């Protein structure tokens, strides 16, 4: 039997990071809990102080297939390299001609850089100068790769 799960990313500004990942993954803001029309209604009904309304965010796959991702506001900054990261698999795999793979990787990375990511490193295939993937960081410095 499987366990229901979501991925949670700790961050300083959940709304900012959630918007970035909506762009990166094609996700949308998650619907509010059943019984509420909006997240604001939910927060008001639970008596959450307005200054805490950006304490979290949640995004979901618009097709309802892939897992939700939650963003949780935490006070401490990121201090080390992520031990878990996302690989955005856009190139199509090694069977795709290298020039097309590289074009797909760079096009996606350019879109994400315009949305707030930063390029950290171009990673070549082993023992070569041929691009394998790009290592980027989201607006708060969380690592991810475009492969």
PDB file of C-alpha atoms in Angstrom, residues 32-37 45:
ATOM      1  CA  UNK A  32      -8.287  25.716  -1.230  1.00  0.00           C
ATOM      2  CA  UNK A  33      -9.440  22.919   1.076  1.00  0.00           C
ATOM      3  CA  UNK A  34     -12.854  21.453   0.343  1.00  0.00           C
ATOM      4  CA  UNK A  35     -15.596  23.612   1.807  1.00  0.00           C
ATOM      5  CA  UNK A  36     -13.912  26.973   1.134  1.00  0.00           C
ATOM      6  CA  UNK A  37     -14.115  29.030  -2.048  1.00  0.00           C
ATOM      7  CA  UNK A  45     -12.316  30.967   9.120  1.00  0.00           C
TER       8      UNK A  45
END
